[in-house]
Short mmCIF file of C-alpha atoms in Angstrom, two decimals:
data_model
loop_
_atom_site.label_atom_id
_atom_site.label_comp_id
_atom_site.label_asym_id
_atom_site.label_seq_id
_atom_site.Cartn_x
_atom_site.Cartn_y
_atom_site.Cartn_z
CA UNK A 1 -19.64 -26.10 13.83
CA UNK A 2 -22.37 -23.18 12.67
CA UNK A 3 -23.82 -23.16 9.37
CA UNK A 4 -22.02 -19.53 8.87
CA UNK A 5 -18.37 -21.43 9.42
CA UNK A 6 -19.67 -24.27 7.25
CA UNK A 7 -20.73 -22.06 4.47
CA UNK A 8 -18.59 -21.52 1.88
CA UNK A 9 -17.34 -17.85 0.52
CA UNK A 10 -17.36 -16.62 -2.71
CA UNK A 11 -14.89 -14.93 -4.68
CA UNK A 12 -15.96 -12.28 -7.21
CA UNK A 13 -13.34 -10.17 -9.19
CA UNK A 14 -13.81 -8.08 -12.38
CA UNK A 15 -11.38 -8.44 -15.15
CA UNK A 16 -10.43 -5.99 -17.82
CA UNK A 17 -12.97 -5.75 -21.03
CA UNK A 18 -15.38 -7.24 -18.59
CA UNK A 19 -18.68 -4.63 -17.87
CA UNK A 20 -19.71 -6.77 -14.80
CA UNK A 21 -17.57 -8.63 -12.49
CA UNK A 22 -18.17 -12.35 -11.70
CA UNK A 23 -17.42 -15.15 -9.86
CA UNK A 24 -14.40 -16.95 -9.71
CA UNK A 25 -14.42 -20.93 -8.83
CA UNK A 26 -10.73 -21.35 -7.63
CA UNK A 27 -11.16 -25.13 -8.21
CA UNK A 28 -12.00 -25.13 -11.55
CA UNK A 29 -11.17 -21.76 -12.75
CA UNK A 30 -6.98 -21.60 -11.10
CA UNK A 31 -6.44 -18.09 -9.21
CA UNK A 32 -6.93 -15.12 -11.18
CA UNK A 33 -4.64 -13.65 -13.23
CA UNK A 34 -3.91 -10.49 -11.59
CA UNK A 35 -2.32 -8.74 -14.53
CA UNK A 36 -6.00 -8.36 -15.56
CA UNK A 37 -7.73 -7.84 -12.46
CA UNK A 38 -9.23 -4.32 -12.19
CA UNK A 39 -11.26 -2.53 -9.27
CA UNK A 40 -14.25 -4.06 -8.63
CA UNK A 41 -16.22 -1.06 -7.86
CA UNK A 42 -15.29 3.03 -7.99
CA UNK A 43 -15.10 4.63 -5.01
CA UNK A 44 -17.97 7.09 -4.31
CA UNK A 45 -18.82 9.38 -1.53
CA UNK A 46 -22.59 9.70 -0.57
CA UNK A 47 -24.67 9.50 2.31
CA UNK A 48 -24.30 6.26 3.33
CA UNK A 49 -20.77 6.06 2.10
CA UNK A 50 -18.79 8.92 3.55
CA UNK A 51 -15.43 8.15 1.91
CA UNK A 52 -13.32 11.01 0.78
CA UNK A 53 -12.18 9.35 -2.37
CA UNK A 54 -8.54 9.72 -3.16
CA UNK A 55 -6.81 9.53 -7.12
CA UNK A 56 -3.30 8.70 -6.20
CA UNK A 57 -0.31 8.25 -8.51
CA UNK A 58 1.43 5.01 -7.79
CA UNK A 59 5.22 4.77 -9.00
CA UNK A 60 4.36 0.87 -8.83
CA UNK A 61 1.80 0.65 -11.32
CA UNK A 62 3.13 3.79 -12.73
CA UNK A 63 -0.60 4.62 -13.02
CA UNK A 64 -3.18 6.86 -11.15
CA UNK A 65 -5.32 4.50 -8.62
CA UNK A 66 -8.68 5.38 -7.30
CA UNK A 67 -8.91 4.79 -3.26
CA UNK A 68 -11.66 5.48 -0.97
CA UNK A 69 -10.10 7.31 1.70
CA UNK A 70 -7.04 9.30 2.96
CA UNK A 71 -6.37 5.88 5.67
CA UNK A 72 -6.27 4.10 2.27
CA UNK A 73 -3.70 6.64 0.62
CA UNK A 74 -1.32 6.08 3.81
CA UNK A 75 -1.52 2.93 2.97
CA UNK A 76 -0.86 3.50 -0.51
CA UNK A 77 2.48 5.75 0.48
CA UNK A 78 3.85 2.99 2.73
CA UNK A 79 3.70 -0.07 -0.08
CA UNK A 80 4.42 2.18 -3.14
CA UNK A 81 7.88 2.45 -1.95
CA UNK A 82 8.99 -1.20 -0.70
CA UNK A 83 11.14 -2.65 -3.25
CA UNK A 84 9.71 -5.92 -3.40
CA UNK A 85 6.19 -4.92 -4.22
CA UNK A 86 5.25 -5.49 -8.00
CA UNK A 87 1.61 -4.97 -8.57
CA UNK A 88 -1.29 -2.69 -5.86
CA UNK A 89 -4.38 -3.14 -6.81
CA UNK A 90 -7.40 -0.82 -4.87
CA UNK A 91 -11.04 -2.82 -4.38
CA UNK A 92 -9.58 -5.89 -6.46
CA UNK A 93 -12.53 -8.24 -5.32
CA UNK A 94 -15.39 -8.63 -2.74
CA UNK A 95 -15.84 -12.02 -0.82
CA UNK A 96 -19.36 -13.06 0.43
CA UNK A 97 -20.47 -15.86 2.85
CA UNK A 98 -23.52 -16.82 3.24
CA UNK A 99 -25.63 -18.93 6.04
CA UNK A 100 -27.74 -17.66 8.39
CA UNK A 101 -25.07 -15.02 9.19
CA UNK A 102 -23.75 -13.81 6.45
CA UNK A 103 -20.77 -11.69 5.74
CA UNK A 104 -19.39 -9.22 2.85
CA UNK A 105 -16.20 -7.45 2.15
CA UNK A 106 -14.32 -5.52 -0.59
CA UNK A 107 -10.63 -5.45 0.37
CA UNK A 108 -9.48 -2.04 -0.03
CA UNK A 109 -5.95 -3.02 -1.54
CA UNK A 110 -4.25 -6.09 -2.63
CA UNK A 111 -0.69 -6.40 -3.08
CA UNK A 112 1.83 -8.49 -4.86
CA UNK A 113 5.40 -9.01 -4.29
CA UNK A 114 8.50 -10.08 -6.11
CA UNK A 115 7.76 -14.14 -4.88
CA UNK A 116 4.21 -13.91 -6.24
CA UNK A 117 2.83 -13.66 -2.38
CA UNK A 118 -0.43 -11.76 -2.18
CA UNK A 119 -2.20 -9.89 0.35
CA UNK A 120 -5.80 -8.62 0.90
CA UNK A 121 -5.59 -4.92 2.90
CA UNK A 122 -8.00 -4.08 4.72
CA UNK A 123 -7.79 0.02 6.05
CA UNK A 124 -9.73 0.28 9.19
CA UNK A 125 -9.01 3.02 11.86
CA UNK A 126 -9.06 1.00 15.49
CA UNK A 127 -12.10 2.72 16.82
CA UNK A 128 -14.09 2.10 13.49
CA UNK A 129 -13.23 -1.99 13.86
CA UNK A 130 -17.10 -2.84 15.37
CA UNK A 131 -18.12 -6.73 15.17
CA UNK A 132 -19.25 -6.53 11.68
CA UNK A 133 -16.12 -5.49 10.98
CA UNK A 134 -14.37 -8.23 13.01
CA UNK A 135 -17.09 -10.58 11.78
CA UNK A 136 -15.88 -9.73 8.13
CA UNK A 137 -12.00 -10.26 9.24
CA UNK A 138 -12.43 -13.40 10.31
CA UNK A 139 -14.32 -14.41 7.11
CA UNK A 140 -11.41 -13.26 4.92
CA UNK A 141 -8.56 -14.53 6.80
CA UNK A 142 -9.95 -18.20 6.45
CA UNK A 143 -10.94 -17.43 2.60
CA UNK A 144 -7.06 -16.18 2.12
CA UNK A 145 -6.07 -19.06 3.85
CA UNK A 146 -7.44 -21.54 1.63
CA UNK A 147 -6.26 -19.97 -1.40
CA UNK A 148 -2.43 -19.46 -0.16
CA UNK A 149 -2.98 -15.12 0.36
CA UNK A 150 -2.75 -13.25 3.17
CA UNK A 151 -4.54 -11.25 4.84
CA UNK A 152 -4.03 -7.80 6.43
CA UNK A 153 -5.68 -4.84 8.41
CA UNK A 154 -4.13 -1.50 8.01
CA UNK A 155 -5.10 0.74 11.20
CA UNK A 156 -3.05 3.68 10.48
CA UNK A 157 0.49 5.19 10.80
CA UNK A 158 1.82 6.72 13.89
CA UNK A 159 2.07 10.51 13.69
CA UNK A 160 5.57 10.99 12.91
CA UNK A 161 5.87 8.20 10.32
CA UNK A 162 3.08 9.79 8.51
CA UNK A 163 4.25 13.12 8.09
CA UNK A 164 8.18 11.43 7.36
CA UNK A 165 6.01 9.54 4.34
CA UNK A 166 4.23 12.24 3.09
CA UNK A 167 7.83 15.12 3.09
CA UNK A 168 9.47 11.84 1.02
CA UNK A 169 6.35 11.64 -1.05
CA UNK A 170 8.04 14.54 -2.78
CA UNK A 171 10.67 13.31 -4.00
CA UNK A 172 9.62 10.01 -5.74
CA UNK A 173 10.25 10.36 -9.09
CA UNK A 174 14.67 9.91 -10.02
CA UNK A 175 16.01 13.23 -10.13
CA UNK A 176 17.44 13.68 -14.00
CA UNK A 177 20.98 14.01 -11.89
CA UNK A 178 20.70 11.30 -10.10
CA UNK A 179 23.57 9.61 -11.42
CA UNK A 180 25.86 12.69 -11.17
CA UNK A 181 25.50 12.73 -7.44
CA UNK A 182 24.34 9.03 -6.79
CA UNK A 183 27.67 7.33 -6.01
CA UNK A 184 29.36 9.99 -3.70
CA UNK A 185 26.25 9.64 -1.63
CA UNK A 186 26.23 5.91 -1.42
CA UNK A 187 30.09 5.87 -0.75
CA UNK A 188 29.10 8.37 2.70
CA UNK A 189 26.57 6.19 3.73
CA UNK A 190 28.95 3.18 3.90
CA UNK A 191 30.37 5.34 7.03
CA UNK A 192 28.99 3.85 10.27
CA UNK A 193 28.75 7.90 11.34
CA UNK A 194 26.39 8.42 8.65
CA UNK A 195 23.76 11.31 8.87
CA UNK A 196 21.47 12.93 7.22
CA UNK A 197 23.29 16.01 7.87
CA UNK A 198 26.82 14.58 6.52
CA UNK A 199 25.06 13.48 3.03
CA UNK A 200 23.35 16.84 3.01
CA UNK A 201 27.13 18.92 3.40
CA UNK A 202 28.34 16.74 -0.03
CA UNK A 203 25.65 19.47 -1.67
CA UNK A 204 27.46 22.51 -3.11
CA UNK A 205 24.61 25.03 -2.45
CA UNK A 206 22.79 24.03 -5.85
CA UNK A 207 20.41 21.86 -4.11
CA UNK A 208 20.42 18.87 -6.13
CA UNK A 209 22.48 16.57 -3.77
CA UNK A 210 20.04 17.11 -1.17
CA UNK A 211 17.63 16.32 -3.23
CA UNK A 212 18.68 12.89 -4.41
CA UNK A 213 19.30 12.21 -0.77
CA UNK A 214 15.62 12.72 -0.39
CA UNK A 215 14.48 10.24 -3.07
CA UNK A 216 17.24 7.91 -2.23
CA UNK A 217 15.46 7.80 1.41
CA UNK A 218 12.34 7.69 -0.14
CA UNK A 219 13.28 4.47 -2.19
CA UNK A 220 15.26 2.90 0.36
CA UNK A 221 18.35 3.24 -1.15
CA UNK A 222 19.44 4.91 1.98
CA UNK A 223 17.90 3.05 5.16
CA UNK A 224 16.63 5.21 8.49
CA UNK A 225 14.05 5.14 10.74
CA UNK A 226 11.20 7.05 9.77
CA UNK A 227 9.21 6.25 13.14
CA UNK A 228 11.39 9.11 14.43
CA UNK A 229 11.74 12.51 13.32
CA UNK A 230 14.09 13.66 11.11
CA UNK A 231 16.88 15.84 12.13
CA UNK A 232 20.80 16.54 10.50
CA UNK A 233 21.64 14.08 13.51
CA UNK A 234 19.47 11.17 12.15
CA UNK A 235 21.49 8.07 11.58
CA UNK A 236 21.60 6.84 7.68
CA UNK A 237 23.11 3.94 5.45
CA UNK A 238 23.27 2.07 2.83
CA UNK A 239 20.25 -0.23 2.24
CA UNK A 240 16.92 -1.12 0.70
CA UNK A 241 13.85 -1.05 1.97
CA UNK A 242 11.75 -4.34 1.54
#
C-alpha cells in the first residue's frame, strides 16, 4: 500500500451563515446536513480558469444555481427533471488527500433523491479526463464509498438528447391550463398507438394542448425516448421519469 492510498481525505463543506467553509469530521461530526449546505466556492472565469459560468433556474430548488460551465448546465437539465430528485446542489464541497501525492477536487454537483441517496457529479468532457483527473476520480470514489454516496462523472449528452432537453427546457413551468387539458391527454397515452402526433391532434388550434404535451414530456408524465429525434411518429405513454 502507498502512503497516498493510506492517507486519509478530507471533507470540507460551507454551511449557510458561515463566511468560510470548514472541515467536516464524519466520525464525530455525523454527515452534513444538506438542507444547509451551500456552494463552496463561486464560479469564476479567468485565465487559469476558463469556465463560462452559467446562472441556471432549477425547478428543483426552485432557485437560480450558479454552475461553471455549459457541460455542467446539461447536466443540470437532465437531473432537474427526474422525479425522484429532491435537492442539486453546484460545488457543495471539495475533498483533499494528502501524502506524497496528493489530490483535490470540488464536485461540480451533488444530488439527492427521494431515499436520501447522494451523489457527487463530476462534469468532465472525455478528452479533458487527463491522469490528474483520473487521479482525482479515484480519490473520490473511495471517499464516497466510505461515507455511503456515490460517485459520478458526467461526460456529456449525445447530440440529439441534448437538443430534445434543451426544446423541453421550454416548457417547464405547469401551464395555468394544465388541468383543463391534463386528463384527455393522459387517457390517449394509455393507447399502445400512442404518438406524439395523436396527443398533438386533441389540440383545437389554440395551442395550449400542445403545449401541456410538451411539459408533460418534459416532466415525465408522458414517457419517450429522447435519445431519438422527435417526430409526429414518435411513440409516447403514460409514465414518469425517475
Amino acid at each position: 500500500m502507498t502512503e497516498s492510498s493510506r492517507a486519509a481525505v478530507t471533507w470540507r463543506f460551507r454551511f449557510a451563515g458561515d463566511k468560510v467553509s470548514r472541515v467536516l469530521n464524519w466520525r464525530s461530526d455525523g454527515p452534513p446536513d444538506l438542507a444547509r449546505v451551500v456552494p463552496i466556492r463561486k464560479p469564476r472565469s479567468s485565465e487559469r480558469h476558463r469556465h463560462i459560468p452559467v446562472t441556471a433556474y432549477s425547478l428543483t430548488m426552485r432557485d437560480h444555481l450558479e454552475l461553471e460551465s455549459g457541460l455542467e448546465h446539461d447536466l443540470l437539465r437532465r437531473l432537474d427533471r427526474l422525479n425522484d430528485i429532491v435537492a442539486l446542489i453546484p460545488q457543495p464541497c471539495q475533498l483533499k488527500r494528502g501524502g506524497s501525492s496528493s489530490a483535490k477536487n470540488t464536485p461540480d454537483l451533488l444530488s439527492l433523491d427521494d431515499t436520501g441517496a447522494v451523489t457527487l457529479w463530476n462534469a468532465r468532457l472525455p478528452h479533458k479526463m487527463d491522469d490528474k483527473f483520473k487521479l482525482q476520480v479515484a480519490m473520490v470514489e473511495a471517499a464516497c464509498a466510505n461515507v455511503g454516496w456515490r460517485h459520478e462523472v458526467f461526460n456529456g449528452l449525445d447530440r440529439v438528447e441534448r437538443l430534445n432537453l434543451l426544446w423541453l427546457h421550454g416548457y417547464r413551468r405547469r401551464p395555468s391550463w394544465y388541468d383543463q387539458v391534463a386528463g384527455e391527454i393522459g387517457k390517449e397515452a394509455s393507447n399502445d398507438a400512442a404518438t406524439l402526433g395523436s396527443l398533438f391532434r386533441l389540440d383545437t388550434g389554440n395551442g395550449e394542448a400542445i403545449a401541456v404535451v410538451w411539459h408533460m414530456v418534459w416532466s415525465g408524465e408522458l414517457d419517450t425516448n429522447l435519445s431519438k429525434r422527435l417526430t409526429m411518429e414518435t411513440p409516447v405513454r403514460a409514465g414518469l421519469v425517475a
